[in-house]
Short mmCIF file of C-alpha atoms in Angstrom, two decimals:
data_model
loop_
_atom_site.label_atom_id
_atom_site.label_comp_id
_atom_site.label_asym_id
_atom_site.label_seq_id
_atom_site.Cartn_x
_atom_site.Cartn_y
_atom_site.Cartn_z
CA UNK O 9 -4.05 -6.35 -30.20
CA UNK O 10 -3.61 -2.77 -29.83
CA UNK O 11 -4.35 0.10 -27.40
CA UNK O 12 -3.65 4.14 -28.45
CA UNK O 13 -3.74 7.02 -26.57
CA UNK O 14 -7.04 7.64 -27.72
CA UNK O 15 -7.97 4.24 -26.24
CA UNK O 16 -6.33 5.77 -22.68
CA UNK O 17 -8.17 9.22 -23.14
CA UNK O 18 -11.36 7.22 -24.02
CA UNK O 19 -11.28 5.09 -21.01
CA UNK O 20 -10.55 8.23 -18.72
CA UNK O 21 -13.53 10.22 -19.90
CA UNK O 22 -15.24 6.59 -19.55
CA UNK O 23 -14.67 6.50 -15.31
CA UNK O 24 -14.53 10.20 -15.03
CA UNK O 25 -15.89 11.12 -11.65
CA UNK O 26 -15.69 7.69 -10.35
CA UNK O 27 -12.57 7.24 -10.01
CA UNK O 28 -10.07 9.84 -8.14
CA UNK O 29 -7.28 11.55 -9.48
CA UNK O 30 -4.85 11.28 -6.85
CA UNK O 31 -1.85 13.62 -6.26
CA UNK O 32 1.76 14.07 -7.21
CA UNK O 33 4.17 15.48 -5.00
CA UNK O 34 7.48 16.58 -5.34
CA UNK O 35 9.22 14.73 -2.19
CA UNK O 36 12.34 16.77 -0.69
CA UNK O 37 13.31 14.38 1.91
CA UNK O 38 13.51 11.56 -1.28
CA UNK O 39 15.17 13.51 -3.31
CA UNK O 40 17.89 14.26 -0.89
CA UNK O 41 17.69 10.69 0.12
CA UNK O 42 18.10 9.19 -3.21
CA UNK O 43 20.15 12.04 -5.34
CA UNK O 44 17.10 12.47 -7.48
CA UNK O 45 14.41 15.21 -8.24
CA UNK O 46 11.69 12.50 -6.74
CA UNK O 47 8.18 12.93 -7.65
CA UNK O 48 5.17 10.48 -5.79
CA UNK O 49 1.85 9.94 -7.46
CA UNK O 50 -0.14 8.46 -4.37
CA UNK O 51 -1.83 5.69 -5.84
CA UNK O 52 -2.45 4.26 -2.48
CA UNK O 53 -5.26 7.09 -1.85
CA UNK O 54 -7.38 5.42 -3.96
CA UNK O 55 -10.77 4.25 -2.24
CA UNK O 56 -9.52 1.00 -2.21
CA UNK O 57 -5.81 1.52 -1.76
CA UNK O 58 -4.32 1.05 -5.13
CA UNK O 59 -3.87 2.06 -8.57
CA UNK O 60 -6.35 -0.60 -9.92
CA UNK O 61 -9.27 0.78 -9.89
CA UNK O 62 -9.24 2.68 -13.10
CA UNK O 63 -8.60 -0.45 -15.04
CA UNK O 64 -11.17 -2.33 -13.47
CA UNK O 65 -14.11 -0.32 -13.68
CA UNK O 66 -12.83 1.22 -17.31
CA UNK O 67 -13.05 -3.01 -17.92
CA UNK O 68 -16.54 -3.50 -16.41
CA UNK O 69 -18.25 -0.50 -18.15
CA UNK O 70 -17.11 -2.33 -21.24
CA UNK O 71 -19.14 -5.13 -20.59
CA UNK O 72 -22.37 -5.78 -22.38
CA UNK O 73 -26.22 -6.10 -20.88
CA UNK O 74 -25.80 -9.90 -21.43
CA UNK O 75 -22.51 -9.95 -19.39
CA UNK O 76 -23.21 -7.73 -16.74
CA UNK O 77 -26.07 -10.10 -15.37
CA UNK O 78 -23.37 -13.02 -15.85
CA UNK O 79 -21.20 -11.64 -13.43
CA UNK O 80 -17.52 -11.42 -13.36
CA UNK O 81 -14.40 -13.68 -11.92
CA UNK O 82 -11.06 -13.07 -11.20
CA UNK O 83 -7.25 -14.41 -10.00
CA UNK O 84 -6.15 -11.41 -7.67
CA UNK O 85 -3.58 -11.04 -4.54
CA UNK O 86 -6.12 -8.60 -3.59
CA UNK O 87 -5.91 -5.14 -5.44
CA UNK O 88 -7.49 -5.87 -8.72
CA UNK O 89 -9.90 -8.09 -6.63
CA UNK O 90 -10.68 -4.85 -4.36
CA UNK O 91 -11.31 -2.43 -7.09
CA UNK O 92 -13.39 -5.05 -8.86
CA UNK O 93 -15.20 -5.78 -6.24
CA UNK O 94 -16.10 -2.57 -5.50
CA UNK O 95 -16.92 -0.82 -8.87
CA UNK O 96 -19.00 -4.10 -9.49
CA UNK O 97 -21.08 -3.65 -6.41
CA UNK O 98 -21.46 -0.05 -7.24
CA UNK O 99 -22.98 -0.90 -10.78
CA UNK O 100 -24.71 -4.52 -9.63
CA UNK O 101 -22.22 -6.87 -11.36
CA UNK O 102 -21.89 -10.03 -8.98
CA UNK O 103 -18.49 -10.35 -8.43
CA UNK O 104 -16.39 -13.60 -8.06
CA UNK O 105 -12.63 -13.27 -7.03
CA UNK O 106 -10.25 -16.45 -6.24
CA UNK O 107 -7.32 -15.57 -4.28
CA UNK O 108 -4.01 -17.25 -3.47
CA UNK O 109 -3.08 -18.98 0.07
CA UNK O 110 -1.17 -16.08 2.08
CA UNK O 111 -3.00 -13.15 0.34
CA UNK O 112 -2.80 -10.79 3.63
CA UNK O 113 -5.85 -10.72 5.40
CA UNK O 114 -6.27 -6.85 4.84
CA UNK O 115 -6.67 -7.81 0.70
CA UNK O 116 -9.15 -10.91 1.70
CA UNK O 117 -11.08 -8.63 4.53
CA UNK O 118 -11.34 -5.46 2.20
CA UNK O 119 -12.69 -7.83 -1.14
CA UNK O 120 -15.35 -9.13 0.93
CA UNK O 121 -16.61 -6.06 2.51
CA UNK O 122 -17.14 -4.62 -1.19
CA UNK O 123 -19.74 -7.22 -1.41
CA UNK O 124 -17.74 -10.10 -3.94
CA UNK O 125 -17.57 -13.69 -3.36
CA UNK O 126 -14.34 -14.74 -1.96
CA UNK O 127 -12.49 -17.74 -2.87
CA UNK O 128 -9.08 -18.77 -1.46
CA UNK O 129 -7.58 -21.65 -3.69
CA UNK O 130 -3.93 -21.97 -5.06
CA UNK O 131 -0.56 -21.50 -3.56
CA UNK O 132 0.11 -18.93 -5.56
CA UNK O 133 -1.09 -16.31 -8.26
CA UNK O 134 -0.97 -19.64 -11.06
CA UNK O 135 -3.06 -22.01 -8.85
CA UNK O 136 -5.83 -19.04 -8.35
CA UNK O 137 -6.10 -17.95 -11.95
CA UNK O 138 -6.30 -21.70 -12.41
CA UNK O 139 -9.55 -21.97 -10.25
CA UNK O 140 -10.85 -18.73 -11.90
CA UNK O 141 -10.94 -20.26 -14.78
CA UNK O 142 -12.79 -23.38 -13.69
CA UNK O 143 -15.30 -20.99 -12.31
CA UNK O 144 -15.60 -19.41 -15.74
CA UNK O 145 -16.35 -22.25 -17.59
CA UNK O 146 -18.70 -23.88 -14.78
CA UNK O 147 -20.79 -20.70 -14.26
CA UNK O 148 -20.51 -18.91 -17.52
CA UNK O 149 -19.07 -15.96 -15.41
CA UNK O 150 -16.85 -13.28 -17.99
CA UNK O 151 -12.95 -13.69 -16.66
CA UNK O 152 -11.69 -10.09 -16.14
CA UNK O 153 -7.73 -10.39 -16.01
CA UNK O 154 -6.07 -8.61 -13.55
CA UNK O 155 -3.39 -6.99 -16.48
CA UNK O 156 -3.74 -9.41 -19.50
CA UNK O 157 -6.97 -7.32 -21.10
CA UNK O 158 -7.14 -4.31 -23.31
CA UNK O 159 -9.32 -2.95 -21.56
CA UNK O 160 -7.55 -3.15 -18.17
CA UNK O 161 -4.52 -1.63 -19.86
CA UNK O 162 -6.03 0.74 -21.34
CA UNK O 163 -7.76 2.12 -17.52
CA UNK O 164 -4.12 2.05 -16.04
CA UNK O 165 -2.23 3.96 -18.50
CA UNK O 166 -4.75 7.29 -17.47
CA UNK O 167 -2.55 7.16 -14.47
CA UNK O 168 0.55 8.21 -16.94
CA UNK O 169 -2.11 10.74 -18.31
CA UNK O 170 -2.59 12.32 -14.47
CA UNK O 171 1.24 12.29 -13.57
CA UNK O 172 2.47 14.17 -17.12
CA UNK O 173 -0.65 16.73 -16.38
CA UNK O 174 0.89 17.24 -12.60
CA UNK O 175 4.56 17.32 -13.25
CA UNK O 176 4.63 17.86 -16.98
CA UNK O 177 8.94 18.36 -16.42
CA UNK O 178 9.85 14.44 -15.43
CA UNK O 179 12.36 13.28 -17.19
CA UNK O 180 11.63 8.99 -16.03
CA UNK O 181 8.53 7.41 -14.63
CA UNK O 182 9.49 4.19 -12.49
CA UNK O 183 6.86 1.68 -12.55
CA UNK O 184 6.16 -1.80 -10.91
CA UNK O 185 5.73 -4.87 -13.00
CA UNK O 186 3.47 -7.61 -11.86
CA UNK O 187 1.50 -9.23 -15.11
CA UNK O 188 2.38 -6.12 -16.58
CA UNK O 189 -1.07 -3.82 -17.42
CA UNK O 190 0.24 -0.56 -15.53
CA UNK O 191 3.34 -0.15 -16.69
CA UNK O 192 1.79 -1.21 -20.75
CA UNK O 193 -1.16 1.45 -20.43
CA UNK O 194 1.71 4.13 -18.76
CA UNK O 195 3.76 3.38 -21.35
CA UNK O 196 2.09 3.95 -24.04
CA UNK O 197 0.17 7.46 -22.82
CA UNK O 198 4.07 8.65 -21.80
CA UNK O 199 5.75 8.14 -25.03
CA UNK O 200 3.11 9.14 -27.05
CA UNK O 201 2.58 12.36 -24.92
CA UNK O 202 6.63 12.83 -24.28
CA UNK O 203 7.99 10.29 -27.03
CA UNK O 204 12.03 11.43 -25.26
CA UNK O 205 10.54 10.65 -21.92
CA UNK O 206 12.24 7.12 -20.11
CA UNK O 207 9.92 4.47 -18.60
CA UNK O 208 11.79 2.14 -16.33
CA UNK O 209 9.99 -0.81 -14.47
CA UNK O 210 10.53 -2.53 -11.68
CA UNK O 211 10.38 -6.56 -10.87
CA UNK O 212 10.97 -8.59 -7.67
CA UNK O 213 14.40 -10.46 -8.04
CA UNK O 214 12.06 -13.43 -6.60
CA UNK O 215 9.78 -12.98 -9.48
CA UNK O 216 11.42 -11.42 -12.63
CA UNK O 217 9.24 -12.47 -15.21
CA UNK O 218 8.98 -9.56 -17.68
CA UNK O 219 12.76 -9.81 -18.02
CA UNK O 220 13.18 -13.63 -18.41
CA UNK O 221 10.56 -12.81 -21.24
CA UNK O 222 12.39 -10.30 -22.32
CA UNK O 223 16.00 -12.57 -22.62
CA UNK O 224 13.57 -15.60 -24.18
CA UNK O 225 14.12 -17.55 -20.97
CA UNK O 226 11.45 -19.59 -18.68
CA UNK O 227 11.50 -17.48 -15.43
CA UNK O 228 12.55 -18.73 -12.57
CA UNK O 229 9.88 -17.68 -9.97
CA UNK O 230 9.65 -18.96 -5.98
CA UNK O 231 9.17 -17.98 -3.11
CA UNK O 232 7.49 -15.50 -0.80
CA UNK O 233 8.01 -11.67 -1.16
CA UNK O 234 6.74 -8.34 0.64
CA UNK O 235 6.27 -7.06 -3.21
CA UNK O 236 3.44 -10.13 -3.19
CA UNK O 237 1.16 -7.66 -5.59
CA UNK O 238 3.92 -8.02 -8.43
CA UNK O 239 4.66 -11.52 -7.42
CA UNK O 240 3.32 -12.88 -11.02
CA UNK O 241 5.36 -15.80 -12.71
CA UNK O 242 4.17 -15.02 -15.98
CA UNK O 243 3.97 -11.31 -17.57
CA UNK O 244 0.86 -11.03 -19.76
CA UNK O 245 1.09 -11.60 -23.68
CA UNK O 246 -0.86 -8.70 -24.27
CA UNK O 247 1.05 -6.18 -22.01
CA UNK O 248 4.25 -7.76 -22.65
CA UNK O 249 3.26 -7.19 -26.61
CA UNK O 250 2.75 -3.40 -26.25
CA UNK O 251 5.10 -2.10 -23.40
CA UNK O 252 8.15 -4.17 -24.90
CA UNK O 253 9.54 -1.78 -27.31
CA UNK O 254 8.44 0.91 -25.19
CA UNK O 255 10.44 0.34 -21.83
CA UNK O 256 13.85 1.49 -21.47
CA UNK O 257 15.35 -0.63 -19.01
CA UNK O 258 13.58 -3.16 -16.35
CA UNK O 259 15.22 -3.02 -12.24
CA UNK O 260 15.53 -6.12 -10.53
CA UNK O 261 15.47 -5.91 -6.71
CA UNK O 262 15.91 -7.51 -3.54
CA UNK O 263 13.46 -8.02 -0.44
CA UNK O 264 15.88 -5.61 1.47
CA UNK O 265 15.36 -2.98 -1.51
CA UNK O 266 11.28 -3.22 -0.86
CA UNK O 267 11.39 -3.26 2.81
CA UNK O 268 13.57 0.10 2.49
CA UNK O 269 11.22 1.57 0.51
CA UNK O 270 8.08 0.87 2.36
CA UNK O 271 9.81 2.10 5.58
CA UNK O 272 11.02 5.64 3.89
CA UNK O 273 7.95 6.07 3.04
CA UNK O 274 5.82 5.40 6.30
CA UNK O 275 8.94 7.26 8.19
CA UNK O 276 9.79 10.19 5.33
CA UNK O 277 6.45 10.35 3.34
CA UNK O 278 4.20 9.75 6.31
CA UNK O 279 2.30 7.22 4.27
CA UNK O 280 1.58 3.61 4.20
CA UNK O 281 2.62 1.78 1.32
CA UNK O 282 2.65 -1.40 0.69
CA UNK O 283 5.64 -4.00 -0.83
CA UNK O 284 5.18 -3.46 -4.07
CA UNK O 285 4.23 -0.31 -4.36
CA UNK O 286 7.69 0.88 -3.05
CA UNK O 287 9.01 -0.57 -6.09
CA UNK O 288 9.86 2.79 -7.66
CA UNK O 289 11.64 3.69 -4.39
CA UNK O 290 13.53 0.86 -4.44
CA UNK O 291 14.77 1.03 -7.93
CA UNK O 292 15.94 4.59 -6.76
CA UNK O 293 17.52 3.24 -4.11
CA UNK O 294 19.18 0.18 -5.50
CA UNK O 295 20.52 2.50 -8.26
CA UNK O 296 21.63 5.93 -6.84
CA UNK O 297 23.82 6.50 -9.91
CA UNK O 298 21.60 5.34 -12.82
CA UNK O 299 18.93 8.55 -11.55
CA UNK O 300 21.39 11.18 -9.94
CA UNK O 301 20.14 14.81 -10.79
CA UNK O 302 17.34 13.03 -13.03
CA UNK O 303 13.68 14.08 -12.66
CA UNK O 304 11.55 10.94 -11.91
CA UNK O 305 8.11 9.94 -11.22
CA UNK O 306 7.72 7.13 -8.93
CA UNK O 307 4.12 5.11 -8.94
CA UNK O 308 3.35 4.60 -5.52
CA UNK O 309 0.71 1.56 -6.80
CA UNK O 310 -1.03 0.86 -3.58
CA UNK O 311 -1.09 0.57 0.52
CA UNK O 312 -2.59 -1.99 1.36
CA UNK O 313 -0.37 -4.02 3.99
CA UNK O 314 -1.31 -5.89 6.87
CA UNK O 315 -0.63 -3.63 10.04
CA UNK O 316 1.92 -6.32 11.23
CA UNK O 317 3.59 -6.84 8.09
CA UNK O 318 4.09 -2.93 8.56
CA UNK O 319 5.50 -3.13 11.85
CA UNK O 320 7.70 -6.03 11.32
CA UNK O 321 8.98 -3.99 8.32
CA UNK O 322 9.64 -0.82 10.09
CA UNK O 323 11.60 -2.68 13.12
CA UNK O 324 13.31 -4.45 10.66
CA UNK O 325 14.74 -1.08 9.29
CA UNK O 326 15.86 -0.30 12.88
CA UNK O 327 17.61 -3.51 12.86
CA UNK O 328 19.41 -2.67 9.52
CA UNK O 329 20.37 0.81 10.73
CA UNK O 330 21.11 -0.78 14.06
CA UNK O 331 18.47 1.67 15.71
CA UNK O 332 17.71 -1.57 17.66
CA UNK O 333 20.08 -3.94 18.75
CA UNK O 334 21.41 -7.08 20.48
CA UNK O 335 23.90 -7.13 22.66
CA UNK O 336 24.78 -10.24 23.94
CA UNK O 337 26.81 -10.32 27.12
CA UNK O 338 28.09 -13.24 28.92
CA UNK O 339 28.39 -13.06 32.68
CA UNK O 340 28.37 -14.69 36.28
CA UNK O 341 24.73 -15.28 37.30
CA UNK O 342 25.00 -13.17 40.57
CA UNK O 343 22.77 -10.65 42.06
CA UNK O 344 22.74 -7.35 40.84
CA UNK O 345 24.29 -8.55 37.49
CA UNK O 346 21.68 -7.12 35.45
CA UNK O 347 21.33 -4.03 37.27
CA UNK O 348 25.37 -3.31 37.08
CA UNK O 349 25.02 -3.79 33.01
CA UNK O 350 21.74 -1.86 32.16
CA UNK O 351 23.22 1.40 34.77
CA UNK O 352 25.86 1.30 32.01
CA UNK O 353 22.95 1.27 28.82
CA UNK O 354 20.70 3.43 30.69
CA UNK O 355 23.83 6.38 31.75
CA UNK O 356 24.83 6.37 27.71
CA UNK O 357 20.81 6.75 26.83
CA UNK O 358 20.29 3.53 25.75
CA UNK O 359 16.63 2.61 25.91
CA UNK O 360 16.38 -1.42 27.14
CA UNK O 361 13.22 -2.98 24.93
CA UNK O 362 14.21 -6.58 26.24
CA UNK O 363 16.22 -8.89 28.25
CA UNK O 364 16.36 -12.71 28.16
CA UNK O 365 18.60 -14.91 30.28
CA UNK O 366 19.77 -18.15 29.17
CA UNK O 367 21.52 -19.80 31.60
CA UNK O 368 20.96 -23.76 29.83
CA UNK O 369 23.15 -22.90 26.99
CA UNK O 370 25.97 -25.78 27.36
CA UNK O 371 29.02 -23.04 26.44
CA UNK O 372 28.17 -21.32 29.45
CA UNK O 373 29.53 -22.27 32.69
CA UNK O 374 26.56 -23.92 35.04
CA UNK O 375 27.47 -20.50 37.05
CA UNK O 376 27.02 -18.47 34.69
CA UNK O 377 24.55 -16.52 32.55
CA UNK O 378 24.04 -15.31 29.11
CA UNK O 379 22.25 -12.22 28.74
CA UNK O 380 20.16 -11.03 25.69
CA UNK O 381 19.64 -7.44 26.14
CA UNK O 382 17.70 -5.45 23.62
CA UNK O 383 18.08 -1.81 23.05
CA UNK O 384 17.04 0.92 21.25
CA UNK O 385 19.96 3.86 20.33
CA UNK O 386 19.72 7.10 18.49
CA UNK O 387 22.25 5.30 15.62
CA UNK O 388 24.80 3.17 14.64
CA UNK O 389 27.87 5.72 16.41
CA UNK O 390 25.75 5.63 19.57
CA UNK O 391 25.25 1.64 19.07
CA UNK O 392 28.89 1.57 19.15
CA UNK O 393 29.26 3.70 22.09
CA UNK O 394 27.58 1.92 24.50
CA UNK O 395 29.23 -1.15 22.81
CA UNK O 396 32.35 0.03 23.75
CA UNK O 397 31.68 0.93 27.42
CA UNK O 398 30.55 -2.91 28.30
CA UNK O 399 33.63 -4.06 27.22
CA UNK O 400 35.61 -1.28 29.19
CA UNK O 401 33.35 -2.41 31.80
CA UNK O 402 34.96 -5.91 31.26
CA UNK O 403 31.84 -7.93 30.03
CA UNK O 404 32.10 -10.41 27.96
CA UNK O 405 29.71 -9.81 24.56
CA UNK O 406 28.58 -9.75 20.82
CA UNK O 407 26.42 -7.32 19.19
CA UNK O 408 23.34 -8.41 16.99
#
């Protein structure tokens, strides 16, 4: 079990021209928002919106004659099913993929326009590769692992190979850890090229596998996360066996931590990135003081989020900064009521999104009214403002 830079710089003359390189940017408005020198290599500008294509097609032009009219099968949330989906249809490799209940319809509706049969089976990441499996043994298709393959690892780690070449002065790269095949193949190509250079990674706190591995311990995996692309509940043996020794220090972080980073992104970056791709924005944010004044490359691994997910993620931001808020004012259910409170919103430019009554609630008097009013402010100061003047105003309220 082994993979070498030359094994990276093989596979990237392998897919050259079929694959693109995408960009690195230095990012001022992350840098200034994290304390970092930020670099983004924009992953999510792949054709199919993520960093895994370069692994899976440097995986199927391994394949022999024999195996290629076989056909393939794979356990994917949807990335590694998209890029193998579409690099097989390019070459004519029938394609197979099983994915988990609650992969976002954007993974399941891009897989099966790139021509691959489509399987939904499992709860989870486990239950699919399960089902793959069965597949492989029933139709004599080849399994292609999403990260636990040499060949896979060795694809990902020319992304390391494209970010050094771009911004050759990083100090850290910051990469996402799902099974564990990106952040093995960047590994090795960083060290080898820059052997005083720091790779950190980045795991859901919901699914922390590489460092329960790490510690010797089962990990202790549940739940549903935004970051669902890294939601794995075991880290490969064979990426776990080369990036090991070769990772600095692994970031565990929170929901909150992802949804940040996917809205700074959309709102800073002007780019859509999905959960766990803002894993490198997340560690940054989660640890201001670990990367102050540091130069870091963060591995935007893919964009692929469902359009509501997006929107429920950037309104929940507005929530968190209280850009949009709740107040909830109890009052006599009179005419003219609602008009008298929203006068005082409206004169302090607060932009009403919603109002619901509830007058059944049984601590309000039968004459009375609670009123859910929904606003939109410039901030938290001005949130506070117009806070203040309903009480001076002598309602009655809370703010959400």
């Amino acid at each position: 079990m082994t993979v070498t830079l030359d094994d990276i710089q093989a596979a990237r003359a392998r897919i050259a021209g079929q694959v693109d390189h995408t960009p690195t940017r230095y990012s001022r408005k992350l840098s200034q928002l994290t304390g970092a020198e930020v670099w983004v290599k924009f992953d999510n500008l792949h054709f199919t919106g993520s960093f895994k294509e370069r692994g899976a097609l440097n995986r199927l032009l391994l394949l022999t004659e024999d195996e290629r009219r076989r056909g393939v099968v794979a356990a994917s949330a949807g990335n590694h099913a998209q890029a193998l989906a579409y690099h097989g249809g390019r070459l004519g490799v029938p394609v197979t993929i099983v994915m988990p209940e609650g992969t976002p319809f954007a993974k399941i509706n891009g897989t099966r326009q790139h021509g691959a049969t489509v399987v939904i089976h499992g709860l989870d990441f486990t239950g699919a590769t399960e089902e793959a499996k069965r597949l492989e043994a029933e139709n004599g298709y080849v399994f292609v692992s999403a990260f636990d393959d040499e060949g896979i690892v060795a694809g990902q780690g020319v992304c390391a190979l494209e970010f050094l070449e771009d911004a050759p002065e990083l100090e850290a790269l910051i990469v996402p850890i799902g099974g564990g095949g990106l952040i093995a193949g960047c590994a090795i190509a960083a060290k080898a090229i820059r052997p005083d250079i720091k790779v950190f990674g980045v795991e859901a706190a919901r699914y922390p596998s590489f460092t329960a591995k790490r510690a010797g311990q089962p990990p202790v995996c549940t739940g549903q996360t935004i970051a669902e692309g890294i939601a794995i509940k075991a880290v490969g043996d064979i990426p776990f066996g080369l990036a090991d020794r070769l990772i600095d220090e692994v970031f565990v972080v929170d929901e909150a931590d992802f949804e940040r980073g996917v809205s700074f992104m959309a709102t800073m970056e002007k780019t859509v990135c999905e959960g766990a791709g803002a894993g490198g924005l997340a560690a940054l944010l989660r640890n201001p003081d670990r990367f102050r004044g540091m130069k870091v490359g963060i591995e935007l691994t893919g964009g692929n989020i469902d359009a509501r997910m997006l929107a429920v993620v950037l309104n929940r931001e507005m929530v968190r900064e209280r850009r949009l808020i709740v107040y909830r004012i109890l009052g006599d259910d009179r005419p003219g009521m609602l008009s008298a409170m929203a006068a005082v919103i409206g004169g302090l430019g607060g932009n009403i999104i919603d109002v619901v009554h509830n007058r059944l609630a049984l601590d309000v008097p039968a004459k009375g009214a609670e009123f859910d009013i929904m606003v939109e402010t410039r901030d938290s100061a001005h949130a506070d403002e117009i806070g203040d003047a309903l009480k001076d105003r002598g309602y009655e309220l809370r703010m959400g």
